[in-house]
Amino acid sequence: MENVLNIIKDKTLTFEQKVLQLAREAENSINVLNISSEAKEFMNKGIICDLFEGNAPYRPRYILPDYKKFMENGSKFFGLKPAESLLEAVNNLLILYKHVPSITSFPVYLGEIDKLLEPYAADEDEEYVLSIIKLFLTHIDKTLTDSFVHANIGPEATKVGRAILVAERELRNAVPNLTLKYSKDTPRDFAIEAVRTGLEVSKPYFANHKMFQKDFDGRYGIASCYNGLPIGGGSYTLVRLNLKRLARISSGIDDFLNKVIPYAVKLMTEVMDERIKFLVEESNFFESSFLVDEGLILKDRFTAMFGIFGLAECVNILLNAVDKIEKYGHSKKANNLGIEIIEKIKKEVNNYHNQYCKITKGKFLLHAQSGISSDIDVSPGCRIPIGDEPEIYEHILQASMFHKYFPSGISDIFTFDSTAKNNPEYVLNIIDGAMESGLRMFSFYCSDSDLIRITGYLVKKSDMDRLKKGYQVLQDTVSLGLEAVEKQNLLNRKVRRYD
Protein backbone atom coordinates (compact mmCIF):
# COMPACT_ATOMS: atom_id res chain seq x y z
CA MET A 1 0.00 0.00 0.00
CA GLU A 2 3.01 2.28 0.32
CA ASN A 3 3.11 2.74 -3.47
CA VAL A 4 -0.53 3.83 -3.44
CA LEU A 5 0.14 6.49 -0.84
CA ASN A 6 3.23 7.69 -2.69
CA ILE A 7 1.17 8.12 -5.86
CA ILE A 8 -1.52 10.04 -3.99
CA LYS A 9 1.05 12.42 -2.47
CA ASP A 10 3.16 12.96 -5.62
CA LYS A 11 3.08 16.68 -6.46
CA THR A 12 4.45 16.14 -9.97
CA LEU A 13 1.46 14.03 -11.08
CA THR A 14 -1.74 15.51 -12.44
CA PHE A 15 -5.05 14.10 -11.22
CA GLU A 16 -5.46 12.05 -14.40
CA GLN A 17 -1.94 10.64 -14.09
CA LYS A 18 -2.63 9.62 -10.49
CA VAL A 19 -5.82 7.81 -11.53
CA LEU A 20 -3.96 5.80 -14.17
CA GLN A 21 -1.14 4.87 -11.82
CA LEU A 22 -3.57 3.86 -9.07
CA ALA A 23 -5.44 1.66 -11.56
CA ARG A 24 -2.18 -0.09 -12.45
CA GLU A 25 -1.49 -0.69 -8.77
CA ALA A 26 -4.91 -2.31 -8.41
CA GLU A 27 -4.38 -4.58 -11.41
CA ASN A 28 -0.98 -5.65 -10.15
CA SER A 29 -2.35 -6.52 -6.72
CA ILE A 30 -3.67 -9.84 -8.07
CA ASN A 31 -2.06 -12.77 -9.86
CA VAL A 32 -4.18 -14.71 -12.34
CA LEU A 33 -1.63 -15.97 -14.87
CA ASN A 34 -0.26 -19.49 -14.71
CA ILE A 35 3.42 -18.84 -15.42
CA SER A 36 5.94 -21.66 -14.88
CA SER A 37 8.76 -21.29 -12.37
CA GLU A 38 11.28 -21.45 -15.22
CA ALA A 39 9.64 -18.55 -17.04
CA LYS A 40 9.34 -16.59 -13.80
CA GLU A 41 13.06 -17.08 -13.22
CA PHE A 42 13.83 -15.59 -16.63
CA MET A 43 11.48 -12.69 -15.86
CA ASN A 44 13.10 -12.07 -12.48
CA LYS A 45 16.51 -12.01 -14.16
CA GLY A 46 15.30 -9.46 -16.70
CA ILE A 47 15.77 -11.82 -19.64
CA ILE A 48 12.03 -11.85 -20.37
CA CYS A 49 10.14 -8.59 -19.83
CA ASP A 50 6.37 -8.12 -20.12
CA LEU A 51 6.76 -4.34 -20.47
CA PHE A 52 4.54 -3.61 -17.48
CA GLU A 53 1.40 -4.94 -19.14
CA GLY A 54 -0.03 -5.83 -15.75
CA ASN A 55 -0.85 -9.03 -13.90
CA ALA A 56 -4.39 -9.37 -15.28
CA PRO A 57 -4.71 -8.45 -18.98
CA TYR A 58 -8.14 -6.92 -19.53
CA ARG A 59 -7.56 -5.13 -22.87
CA PRO A 60 -5.28 -5.80 -25.83
CA ARG A 61 -2.01 -3.93 -25.75
CA TYR A 62 -2.56 -2.24 -29.13
CA ILE A 63 -5.94 -1.66 -30.77
CA LEU A 64 -6.33 -0.34 -34.33
CA PRO A 65 -10.04 0.34 -34.93
CA ASP A 66 -11.46 0.48 -38.43
CA TYR A 67 -12.14 4.22 -38.34
CA LYS A 68 -13.27 4.20 -41.98
CA LYS A 69 -16.20 1.98 -41.03
CA PHE A 70 -16.99 4.31 -38.13
CA MET A 71 -17.03 7.34 -40.42
CA GLU A 72 -19.28 5.56 -42.91
CA ASN A 73 -21.76 4.17 -40.39
CA GLY A 74 -21.66 6.46 -37.39
CA SER A 75 -22.15 4.78 -34.01
CA LYS A 76 -25.21 3.34 -32.33
CA PHE A 77 -23.29 3.18 -29.05
CA PHE A 78 -22.66 6.94 -29.07
CA GLY A 79 -25.83 7.88 -30.93
CA LEU A 80 -23.76 9.46 -33.69
CA LYS A 81 -24.85 9.71 -37.30
CA PRO A 82 -22.30 9.74 -40.13
CA ALA A 83 -20.74 13.18 -40.39
CA GLU A 84 -21.91 15.59 -43.08
CA SER A 85 -19.29 18.31 -42.62
CA LEU A 86 -15.65 18.66 -41.66
CA LEU A 87 -16.58 19.95 -38.21
CA GLU A 88 -18.89 16.99 -37.60
CA ALA A 89 -16.23 14.57 -38.86
CA VAL A 90 -13.61 15.97 -36.49
CA ASN A 91 -16.10 15.97 -33.62
CA ASN A 92 -17.06 12.33 -34.22
CA LEU A 93 -13.45 11.18 -34.29
CA LEU A 94 -12.55 13.06 -31.11
CA ILE A 95 -15.48 11.43 -29.32
CA LEU A 96 -14.42 7.95 -30.40
CA TYR A 97 -10.76 8.50 -29.54
CA LYS A 98 -11.64 9.03 -25.88
CA HIS A 99 -13.13 5.53 -25.73
CA VAL A 100 -10.47 3.44 -27.50
CA PRO A 101 -8.42 1.54 -24.90
CA SER A 102 -4.85 0.26 -25.02
CA ILE A 103 -2.05 -0.63 -22.65
CA THR A 104 -1.58 3.10 -22.00
CA SER A 105 -5.33 3.76 -21.58
CA PHE A 106 -5.09 6.11 -24.56
CA PRO A 107 -5.66 5.22 -28.23
CA VAL A 108 -2.35 4.19 -29.79
CA TYR A 109 -3.80 4.52 -33.31
CA LEU A 110 -5.89 7.42 -34.63
CA GLY A 111 -6.28 6.12 -38.16
CA GLU A 112 -5.32 7.47 -41.57
CA ILE A 113 -6.56 10.89 -40.56
CA ASP A 114 -5.99 12.54 -43.93
CA LYS A 115 -8.11 9.95 -45.74
CA LEU A 116 -10.76 9.98 -43.01
CA LEU A 117 -11.23 13.74 -43.23
CA GLU A 118 -10.51 14.44 -46.91
CA PRO A 119 -14.08 13.75 -48.17
CA TYR A 120 -15.33 16.54 -45.91
CA ALA A 121 -12.55 18.96 -46.86
CA ALA A 122 -12.35 18.54 -50.62
CA ASP A 123 -14.69 21.46 -51.36
CA GLU A 124 -13.58 23.66 -48.48
CA ASP A 125 -11.19 26.60 -48.57
CA GLU A 126 -7.60 25.66 -47.65
CA GLU A 127 -7.40 28.30 -44.94
CA TYR A 128 -10.59 26.99 -43.34
CA VAL A 129 -9.33 23.40 -43.50
CA LEU A 130 -6.07 24.42 -41.85
CA SER A 131 -7.91 26.20 -39.04
CA ILE A 132 -10.02 23.11 -38.32
CA ILE A 133 -7.02 20.78 -38.49
CA LYS A 134 -5.11 22.95 -36.02
CA LEU A 135 -8.01 22.78 -33.57
CA PHE A 136 -8.28 19.02 -34.14
CA LEU A 137 -4.58 18.42 -33.46
CA THR A 138 -4.55 20.79 -30.49
CA HIS A 139 -7.48 18.95 -28.93
CA ILE A 140 -5.64 15.64 -29.38
CA ASP A 141 -2.46 17.01 -27.79
CA LYS A 142 -4.29 18.44 -24.79
CA THR A 143 -6.68 15.54 -24.09
CA LEU A 144 -4.90 12.38 -25.30
CA THR A 145 -1.93 13.13 -23.11
CA ASP A 146 0.37 10.29 -24.06
CA SER A 147 3.10 10.32 -26.71
CA PHE A 148 2.24 6.81 -27.92
CA VAL A 149 -0.89 8.18 -29.59
CA HIS A 150 -0.15 7.77 -33.31
CA ALA A 151 -1.75 9.02 -36.54
CA ASN A 152 -1.03 8.09 -40.17
CA ILE A 153 -1.11 10.04 -43.44
CA GLY A 154 -0.29 9.23 -47.07
CA PRO A 155 0.95 7.79 -49.28
CA GLU A 156 -1.08 10.05 -51.58
CA ALA A 157 -1.12 13.79 -51.07
CA THR A 158 -4.40 15.31 -49.92
CA LYS A 159 -5.59 18.73 -48.88
CA VAL A 160 -5.93 17.48 -45.31
CA GLY A 161 -2.52 15.80 -45.41
CA ARG A 162 -0.86 19.03 -46.48
CA ALA A 163 -2.75 20.94 -43.79
CA ILE A 164 -1.57 18.45 -41.16
CA LEU A 165 2.07 19.00 -42.10
CA VAL A 166 1.69 22.78 -41.96
CA ALA A 167 -0.22 22.60 -38.68
CA GLU A 168 2.37 20.34 -37.08
CA ARG A 169 5.14 22.82 -37.90
CA GLU A 170 3.13 25.66 -36.40
CA LEU A 171 1.85 23.88 -33.30
CA ARG A 172 5.03 21.96 -32.41
CA ASN A 173 3.15 19.48 -30.24
CA ALA A 174 4.47 16.13 -29.05
CA VAL A 175 1.12 14.41 -29.60
CA PRO A 176 0.14 12.81 -31.87
CA ASN A 177 3.06 10.81 -33.14
CA LEU A 178 2.82 10.75 -36.94
CA THR A 179 3.81 8.49 -39.82
CA LEU A 180 3.80 9.17 -43.54
CA LYS A 181 3.16 5.99 -45.51
CA TYR A 182 5.72 6.65 -48.22
CA SER A 183 5.75 5.11 -51.68
CA LYS A 184 6.24 5.88 -55.36
CA ASP A 185 2.69 7.26 -55.29
CA THR A 186 3.77 10.02 -52.89
CA PRO A 187 4.25 13.28 -54.83
CA ARG A 188 7.74 14.71 -54.51
CA ASP A 189 6.58 18.09 -53.25
CA PHE A 190 4.43 16.44 -50.57
CA ALA A 191 7.36 14.32 -49.41
CA ILE A 192 9.56 17.42 -49.27
CA GLU A 193 6.96 19.11 -47.06
CA ALA A 194 7.02 16.06 -44.80
CA VAL A 195 10.82 16.30 -44.54
CA ARG A 196 10.57 20.00 -43.69
CA THR A 197 8.11 19.15 -40.97
CA GLY A 198 10.32 16.34 -39.68
CA LEU A 199 13.33 18.62 -39.41
CA GLU A 200 11.27 21.11 -37.41
CA VAL A 201 9.21 18.85 -35.12
CA SER A 202 10.79 15.37 -35.42
CA LYS A 203 7.79 13.84 -37.21
CA PRO A 204 6.54 12.22 -39.37
CA TYR A 205 8.24 8.89 -39.64
CA PHE A 206 8.65 7.69 -43.20
CA ALA A 207 7.23 4.15 -43.48
CA ASN A 208 8.09 1.88 -46.39
CA HIS A 209 4.52 1.51 -47.64
CA LYS A 210 5.31 -1.19 -50.19
CA MET A 211 7.03 -3.31 -47.55
CA PHE A 212 4.23 -3.01 -44.99
CA GLN A 213 1.52 -3.62 -47.59
CA LYS A 214 3.15 -6.87 -48.57
CA ASP A 215 3.37 -8.03 -44.96
CA PHE A 216 -0.22 -7.14 -44.08
CA ASP A 217 -2.10 -7.64 -47.35
CA GLY A 218 -2.63 -3.90 -47.67
CA ARG A 219 -4.62 -3.17 -44.50
CA TYR A 220 -2.16 -1.98 -41.90
CA GLY A 221 -1.63 0.95 -39.59
CA ILE A 222 1.39 2.30 -37.74
CA ALA A 223 0.59 2.53 -34.04
CA SER A 224 2.26 3.54 -30.77
CA CYS A 225 5.99 3.93 -31.47
CA TYR A 226 6.39 2.45 -34.97
CA ASN A 227 4.37 -0.75 -34.79
CA GLY A 228 2.90 -2.18 -37.97
CA LEU A 229 -0.35 -4.04 -37.23
CA PRO A 230 -3.61 -5.03 -38.95
CA ILE A 231 -6.36 -2.40 -39.12
CA GLY A 232 -9.52 -3.64 -37.46
CA GLY A 233 -7.43 -5.62 -34.99
CA GLY A 234 -4.08 -5.10 -33.36
CA SER A 235 -1.86 -6.96 -30.93
CA TYR A 236 -2.90 -8.81 -27.80
CA THR A 237 0.50 -8.41 -26.19
CA LEU A 238 4.14 -7.45 -26.63
CA VAL A 239 6.72 -9.30 -24.56
CA ARG A 240 10.44 -8.81 -25.14
CA LEU A 241 13.61 -10.87 -24.87
CA ASN A 242 16.83 -9.27 -23.58
CA LEU A 243 19.47 -10.73 -25.89
CA LYS A 244 22.33 -9.14 -23.96
CA ARG A 245 21.41 -10.92 -20.74
CA LEU A 246 20.65 -14.08 -22.67
CA ALA A 247 24.16 -14.06 -24.16
CA ARG A 248 25.66 -13.85 -20.68
CA ILE A 249 24.18 -17.20 -19.65
CA SER A 250 25.53 -19.05 -22.70
CA SER A 251 28.90 -20.76 -23.01
CA GLY A 252 29.51 -19.61 -26.58
CA ILE A 253 28.00 -19.08 -30.00
CA ASP A 254 27.01 -22.70 -30.65
CA ASP A 255 25.43 -23.04 -27.22
CA PHE A 256 23.61 -19.74 -27.69
CA LEU A 257 22.18 -20.64 -31.09
CA ASN A 258 21.33 -24.28 -30.49
CA LYS A 259 20.35 -24.44 -26.82
CA VAL A 260 19.86 -21.04 -25.22
CA ILE A 261 17.69 -19.43 -27.91
CA PRO A 262 15.29 -22.40 -28.27
CA TYR A 263 14.88 -22.58 -24.50
CA ALA A 264 14.30 -18.84 -24.14
CA VAL A 265 11.78 -18.79 -27.00
CA LYS A 266 9.92 -21.68 -25.38
CA LEU A 267 9.61 -19.79 -22.10
CA MET A 268 8.65 -16.49 -23.69
CA THR A 269 5.98 -18.00 -25.91
CA GLU A 270 4.59 -19.60 -22.76
CA VAL A 271 4.29 -16.16 -21.15
CA MET A 272 2.66 -14.75 -24.28
CA ASP A 273 0.25 -17.67 -24.59
CA GLU A 274 -0.84 -17.27 -20.99
CA ARG A 275 -1.46 -13.54 -21.35
CA ILE A 276 -3.47 -14.06 -24.54
CA LYS A 277 -5.46 -16.93 -23.04
CA PHE A 278 -6.60 -14.88 -20.05
CA LEU A 279 -7.44 -11.86 -22.20
CA VAL A 280 -9.48 -13.85 -24.72
CA GLU A 281 -11.04 -16.52 -22.51
CA GLU A 282 -11.55 -14.83 -19.15
CA SER A 283 -11.43 -11.03 -19.30
CA ASN A 284 -14.60 -10.76 -21.44
CA PHE A 285 -13.09 -7.86 -23.37
CA PHE A 286 -14.25 -9.13 -26.75
CA GLU A 287 -17.69 -9.99 -25.35
CA SER A 288 -18.28 -6.55 -23.85
CA SER A 289 -16.61 -3.93 -26.09
CA PHE A 290 -18.74 -1.71 -28.32
CA LEU A 291 -15.78 -1.73 -30.72
CA VAL A 292 -16.55 -5.40 -31.37
CA ASP A 293 -20.32 -4.89 -31.48
CA GLU A 294 -19.99 -2.21 -34.16
CA GLY A 295 -17.44 -4.14 -36.22
CA LEU A 296 -14.61 -1.69 -35.61
CA ILE A 297 -12.38 -4.51 -34.38
CA LEU A 298 -12.50 -8.27 -34.87
CA LYS A 299 -10.80 -10.79 -32.61
CA ASP A 300 -9.60 -12.68 -35.67
CA ARG A 301 -7.56 -9.63 -36.75
CA PHE A 302 -5.40 -9.63 -33.62
CA THR A 303 -1.92 -11.06 -33.41
CA ALA A 304 0.89 -10.84 -30.84
CA MET A 305 4.39 -9.38 -30.90
CA PHE A 306 7.54 -11.28 -29.96
CA GLY A 307 9.99 -8.52 -29.09
CA ILE A 308 13.76 -8.57 -28.92
CA PHE A 309 16.33 -5.97 -27.88
CA GLY A 310 20.03 -5.75 -27.13
CA LEU A 311 21.20 -7.51 -30.30
CA ALA A 312 24.30 -5.31 -30.57
CA GLU A 313 25.50 -6.10 -27.06
CA CYS A 314 24.61 -9.77 -27.52
CA VAL A 315 26.80 -10.05 -30.61
CA ASN A 316 29.68 -8.16 -29.02
CA ILE A 317 29.58 -10.44 -25.95
CA LEU A 318 29.52 -13.63 -28.01
CA LEU A 319 32.47 -12.42 -30.13
CA ASN A 320 34.34 -10.89 -27.20
CA ALA A 321 34.55 -7.77 -29.36
CA VAL A 322 36.36 -4.87 -27.72
CA ASP A 323 37.65 -2.64 -30.50
CA LYS A 324 35.06 -0.78 -32.59
CA ILE A 325 36.30 -2.43 -35.77
CA GLU A 326 35.29 -5.82 -34.32
CA LYS A 327 31.89 -4.74 -33.07
CA TYR A 328 28.32 -4.97 -34.30
CA GLY A 329 27.67 -2.27 -36.86
CA HIS A 330 31.28 -2.18 -38.05
CA SER A 331 32.42 -5.75 -38.56
CA LYS A 332 31.06 -8.01 -41.29
CA LYS A 333 31.56 -10.97 -38.97
CA ALA A 334 29.56 -9.28 -36.21
CA ASN A 335 26.77 -8.19 -38.54
CA ASN A 336 26.50 -11.68 -40.01
CA LEU A 337 26.27 -13.19 -36.54
CA GLY A 338 23.47 -10.73 -35.83
CA ILE A 339 21.59 -12.00 -38.88
CA GLU A 340 22.21 -15.60 -37.84
CA ILE A 341 20.77 -14.90 -34.39
CA ILE A 342 17.65 -13.21 -35.78
CA GLU A 343 17.09 -15.99 -38.30
CA LYS A 344 17.38 -18.57 -35.52
CA ILE A 345 14.89 -16.67 -33.36
CA LYS A 346 12.51 -16.37 -36.31
CA LYS A 347 12.72 -20.10 -36.97
CA GLU A 348 12.08 -21.00 -33.34
CA VAL A 349 9.20 -18.53 -32.97
CA ASN A 350 7.58 -19.83 -36.15
CA ASN A 351 7.61 -23.35 -34.69
CA TYR A 352 4.95 -22.20 -32.22
CA HIS A 353 1.25 -21.84 -32.92
CA ASN A 354 -1.31 -19.76 -31.08
CA GLN A 355 -4.94 -20.43 -31.93
CA TYR A 356 -6.01 -16.83 -31.37
CA CYS A 357 -3.53 -15.21 -33.79
CA LYS A 358 -5.56 -16.11 -36.88
CA ILE A 359 -4.66 -13.00 -38.89
CA THR A 360 -1.01 -14.15 -38.88
CA LYS A 361 -1.87 -17.84 -39.32
CA GLY A 362 -1.21 -18.66 -35.69
CA LYS A 363 2.25 -17.09 -35.67
CA PHE A 364 3.67 -14.31 -33.50
CA LEU A 365 5.23 -11.34 -35.29
CA LEU A 366 8.83 -10.41 -34.59
CA HIS A 367 9.32 -6.91 -33.21
CA ALA A 368 12.56 -5.00 -32.62
CA GLN A 369 11.52 -3.36 -29.36
CA SER A 370 12.60 0.25 -28.95
CA GLY A 371 13.58 0.07 -25.30
CA ILE A 372 12.15 1.50 -22.09
CA SER A 373 13.36 4.26 -19.83
CA SER A 374 14.94 1.93 -17.28
CA ASP A 375 17.19 0.14 -19.81
CA ILE A 376 20.86 0.76 -19.06
CA ASP A 377 23.80 -0.18 -21.29
CA VAL A 378 21.60 -2.11 -23.69
CA SER A 379 20.48 -0.92 -27.12
CA PRO A 380 16.94 -0.95 -28.51
CA GLY A 381 16.04 -3.69 -30.97
CA CYS A 382 18.76 -4.18 -33.55
CA ARG A 383 20.16 -0.65 -33.32
CA ILE A 384 23.85 0.19 -33.23
CA PRO A 385 24.71 1.61 -29.78
CA ILE A 386 24.77 5.38 -29.40
CA GLY A 387 28.33 6.57 -29.83
CA ASP A 388 29.25 3.70 -32.16
CA GLU A 389 27.22 4.84 -35.18
CA PRO A 390 29.08 4.72 -38.51
CA GLU A 391 28.60 7.23 -41.32
CA ILE A 392 25.00 7.49 -42.42
CA TYR A 393 25.23 5.48 -45.64
CA GLU A 394 27.04 2.62 -43.90
CA HIS A 395 24.56 2.86 -41.05
CA ILE A 396 21.57 2.58 -43.39
CA LEU A 397 23.00 -0.40 -45.26
CA GLN A 398 23.75 -2.19 -41.99
CA ALA A 399 20.29 -1.50 -40.57
CA SER A 400 18.58 -2.55 -43.79
CA MET A 401 19.91 -6.07 -43.34
CA PHE A 402 17.57 -6.55 -40.38
CA HIS A 403 14.37 -4.67 -41.23
CA LYS A 404 12.79 -7.43 -43.33
CA TYR A 405 12.57 -9.71 -40.29
CA PHE A 406 10.31 -7.40 -38.26
CA PRO A 407 6.89 -6.82 -39.84
CA SER A 408 5.46 -5.48 -36.58
CA GLY A 409 8.12 -2.83 -36.25
CA ILE A 410 11.77 -1.85 -36.28
CA SER A 411 13.32 1.58 -36.45
CA ASP A 412 16.62 3.40 -36.59
CA ILE A 413 16.92 7.06 -35.63
CA PHE A 414 19.02 9.57 -37.57
CA THR A 415 19.85 13.01 -36.18
CA PHE A 416 20.66 15.82 -38.61
CA ASP A 417 22.48 19.08 -38.03
CA SER A 418 20.35 22.21 -38.46
CA THR A 419 22.06 22.87 -41.80
CA ALA A 420 19.89 20.09 -43.28
CA LYS A 421 16.93 22.47 -43.06
CA ASN A 422 18.48 24.38 -45.95
CA ASN A 423 18.15 21.37 -48.24
CA PRO A 424 15.28 19.01 -47.35
CA GLU A 425 15.70 17.32 -50.72
CA TYR A 426 19.09 16.07 -49.54
CA VAL A 427 17.35 14.30 -46.64
CA LEU A 428 14.64 12.94 -48.94
CA ASN A 429 17.28 11.50 -51.26
CA ILE A 430 18.75 9.67 -48.26
CA ILE A 431 15.29 8.36 -47.35
CA ASP A 432 14.73 7.17 -50.92
CA GLY A 433 18.02 5.31 -50.86
CA ALA A 434 17.19 3.80 -47.49
CA MET A 435 13.83 2.51 -48.72
CA GLU A 436 15.45 1.04 -51.82
CA SER A 437 17.96 -0.70 -49.54
CA GLY A 438 15.15 -2.34 -47.57
CA LEU A 439 14.71 0.00 -44.62
CA ARG A 440 11.21 -0.39 -43.17
CA MET A 441 11.03 2.84 -41.14
CA PHE A 442 13.11 6.00 -41.35
CA SER A 443 13.04 8.22 -38.27
CA PHE A 444 14.86 11.53 -38.12
CA TYR A 445 14.98 14.83 -36.32
CA CYS A 446 17.13 17.94 -36.13
CA SER A 447 19.63 18.37 -33.32
CA ASP A 448 18.28 21.82 -32.42
CA SER A 449 14.63 20.72 -32.16
CA ASP A 450 12.78 21.01 -28.85
CA LEU A 451 10.99 17.79 -29.78
CA ILE A 452 13.24 14.73 -29.70
CA ARG A 453 12.52 11.09 -30.37
CA ILE A 454 13.25 9.10 -27.23
CA THR A 455 12.88 5.49 -28.34
CA GLY A 456 9.89 5.60 -30.64
CA TYR A 457 7.88 8.39 -29.04
CA LEU A 458 8.38 12.16 -28.86
CA VAL A 459 9.00 14.39 -25.86
CA LYS A 460 9.83 18.08 -25.58
CA LYS A 461 13.15 19.01 -24.01
CA SER A 462 11.40 21.98 -22.42
CA ASP A 463 8.83 19.69 -20.77
CA MET A 464 11.59 17.48 -19.40
CA ASP A 465 13.27 20.56 -17.95
CA ARG A 466 9.99 21.57 -16.26
CA LEU A 467 9.48 18.11 -14.78
CA LYS A 468 13.07 18.02 -13.57
CA LYS A 469 12.40 21.23 -11.66
CA GLY A 470 9.41 19.63 -9.94
CA TYR A 471 6.59 21.10 -12.03
CA GLN A 472 3.67 19.13 -13.42
CA VAL A 473 3.57 18.42 -17.16
CA LEU A 474 0.61 17.39 -19.29
CA GLN A 475 1.97 14.27 -21.00
CA ASP A 476 2.67 11.29 -18.75
CA THR A 477 5.39 10.11 -21.15
CA VAL A 478 7.60 13.08 -20.25
CA SER A 479 8.72 11.26 -17.10
CA LEU A 480 9.71 8.25 -19.21
CA GLY A 481 11.60 10.51 -21.59
CA LEU A 482 13.45 12.26 -18.78
CA GLU A 483 14.54 8.97 -17.23
CA ALA A 484 15.69 7.69 -20.63
CA VAL A 485 17.67 10.85 -21.39
CA GLU A 486 19.39 10.70 -18.01
CA LYS A 487 20.29 7.01 -18.29
CA GLN A 488 20.77 6.27 -21.99
CA ASN A 489 22.90 9.04 -23.51
CA LEU A 490 20.12 9.85 -26.01
CA LEU A 491 21.22 13.43 -26.57
CA ASN A 492 24.56 12.19 -27.90
CA ARG A 493 23.33 10.40 -31.02
CA LYS A 494 25.64 10.95 -33.98
CA VAL A 495 24.67 14.19 -35.73
CA ARG A 496 24.67 14.06 -39.53
CA ARG A 497 25.82 17.24 -41.23
CA TYR A 498 24.76 18.53 -44.61
CA ASP A 499 27.90 19.82 -46.30
mmCIF file of N, CA and C in Angstrom, residues 257 261-263 265-266 269 273 306 343-354 361-364 366:
data_model
loop_
_atom_site.group_PDB
_atom_site.id
_atom_site.type_symbol
_atom_site.label_atom_id
_atom_site.label_comp_id
_atom_site.label_asym_id
_atom_site.label_seq_id
_atom_site.Cartn_x
_atom_site.Cartn_y
_atom_site.Cartn_z
ATOM 1 N N LEU A 257 23.076 -20.413 -29.953
ATOM 2 C CA LEU A 257 22.180 -20.638 -31.090
ATOM 3 C C LEU A 257 21.364 -21.920 -30.942
ATOM 4 N N ILE A 261 18.804 -20.073 -27.206
ATOM 5 C CA ILE A 261 17.692 -19.430 -27.914
ATOM 6 C C ILE A 261 16.438 -20.303 -27.917
ATOM 7 N N PRO A 262 16.517 -21.581 -28.296
ATOM 8 C CA PRO A 262 15.291 -22.402 -28.270
ATOM 9 C C PRO A 262 14.626 -22.447 -26.895
ATOM 10 N N TYR A 263 15.433 -22.530 -25.850
ATOM 11 C CA TYR A 263 14.876 -22.585 -24.497
ATOM 12 C C TYR A 263 14.204 -21.260 -24.130
ATOM 13 N N VAL A 265 12.994 -18.964 -26.189
ATOM 14 C CA VAL A 265 11.785 -18.789 -27.000
ATOM 15 C C VAL A 265 10.639 -19.615 -26.423
ATOM 16 N N LYS A 266 10.940 -20.821 -25.990
ATOM 17 C CA LYS A 266 9.919 -21.682 -25.382
ATOM 18 C C LYS A 266 9.288 -21.001 -24.167
ATOM 19 N N THR A 269 7.263 -17.699 -25.272
ATOM 20 C CA THR A 269 5.978 -17.998 -25.907
ATOM 21 C C THR A 269 4.975 -18.507 -24.874
ATOM 22 N N ASP A 273 1.452 -16.833 -24.496
ATOM 23 C CA ASP A 273 0.248 -17.671 -24.588
ATOM 24 C C ASP A 273 -0.659 -17.468 -23.380
ATOM 25 N N PHE A 306 6.393 -10.684 -30.646
ATOM 26 C CA PHE A 306 7.541 -11.279 -29.963
ATOM 27 C C PHE A 306 8.699 -10.291 -30.106
ATOM 28 N N GLU A 343 17.682 -14.897 -37.518
ATOM 29 C CA GLU A 343 17.090 -15.986 -38.303
ATOM 30 C C GLU A 343 16.779 -17.194 -37.420
ATOM 31 N N LYS A 344 17.638 -17.458 -36.452
ATOM 32 C CA LYS A 344 17.383 -18.567 -35.525
ATOM 33 C C LYS A 344 16.157 -18.271 -34.663
ATOM 34 N N ILE A 345 16.061 -17.045 -34.163
ATOM 35 C CA ILE A 345 14.892 -16.669 -33.359
ATOM 36 C C ILE A 345 13.623 -16.780 -34.196
ATOM 37 N N LYS A 346 13.681 -16.290 -35.423
ATOM 38 C CA LYS A 346 12.513 -16.368 -36.305
ATOM 39 C C LYS A 346 12.078 -17.814 -36.510
ATOM 40 N N LYS A 347 13.034 -18.684 -36.756
ATOM 41 C CA LYS A 347 12.724 -20.098 -36.974
ATOM 42 C C LYS A 347 12.065 -20.709 -35.739
ATOM 43 N N GLU A 348 12.624 -20.426 -34.570
ATOM 44 C CA GLU A 348 12.080 -20.995 -33.336
ATOM 45 C C GLU A 348 10.687 -20.440 -33.034
ATOM 46 N N VAL A 349 10.507 -19.143 -33.223
ATOM 47 C CA VAL A 349 9.201 -18.532 -32.969
ATOM 48 C C VAL A 349 8.149 -19.105 -33.915
ATOM 49 N N ASN A 350 8.533 -19.312 -35.159
ATOM 50 C CA ASN A 350 7.584 -19.835 -36.147
ATOM 51 C C ASN A 350 7.235 -21.305 -35.922
ATOM 52 N N ASN A 351 7.964 -21.967 -35.038
ATOM 53 C CA ASN A 351 7.611 -23.348 -34.686
ATOM 54 C C ASN A 351 6.411 -23.406 -33.748
ATOM 55 N N TYR A 352 6.055 -22.252 -33.176
ATOM 56 C CA TYR A 352 4.952 -22.204 -32.223
ATOM 57 C C TYR A 352 3.672 -21.749 -32.913
ATOM 58 N N HIS A 353 2.560 -22.192 -32.363
ATOM 59 C CA HIS A 353 1.250 -21.843 -32.923
ATOM 60 C C HIS A 353 0.336 -21.376 -31.802
ATOM 61 N N ASN A 354 -0.317 -20.246 -32.034
ATOM 62 C CA ASN A 354 -1.314 -19.758 -31.081
ATOM 63 C C ASN A 354 -2.657 -19.661 -31.795
ATOM 64 N N LYS A 361 -1.900 -16.381 -39.153
ATOM 65 C CA LYS A 361 -1.866 -17.835 -39.319
ATOM 66 C C LYS A 361 -1.281 -18.548 -38.097
ATOM 67 N N GLY A 362 -1.628 -18.029 -36.930
ATOM 68 C CA GLY A 362 -1.206 -18.660 -35.688
ATOM 69 C C GLY A 362 0.201 -18.312 -35.243
ATOM 70 N N LYS A 363 0.865 -17.429 -35.979
ATOM 71 C CA LYS A 363 2.254 -17.087 -35.666
ATOM 72 C C LYS A 363 2.345 -15.738 -34.961
ATOM 73 N N PHE A 364 3.350 -15.603 -34.097
ATOM 74 C CA PHE A 364 3.674 -14.314 -33.504
ATOM 75 C C PHE A 364 4.540 -13.524 -34.479
ATOM 76 N N LEU A 366 7.614 -10.930 -35.210
ATOM 77 C CA LEU A 366 8.833 -10.412 -34.592
ATOM 78 C C LEU A 366 8.777 -8.888 -34.526
#
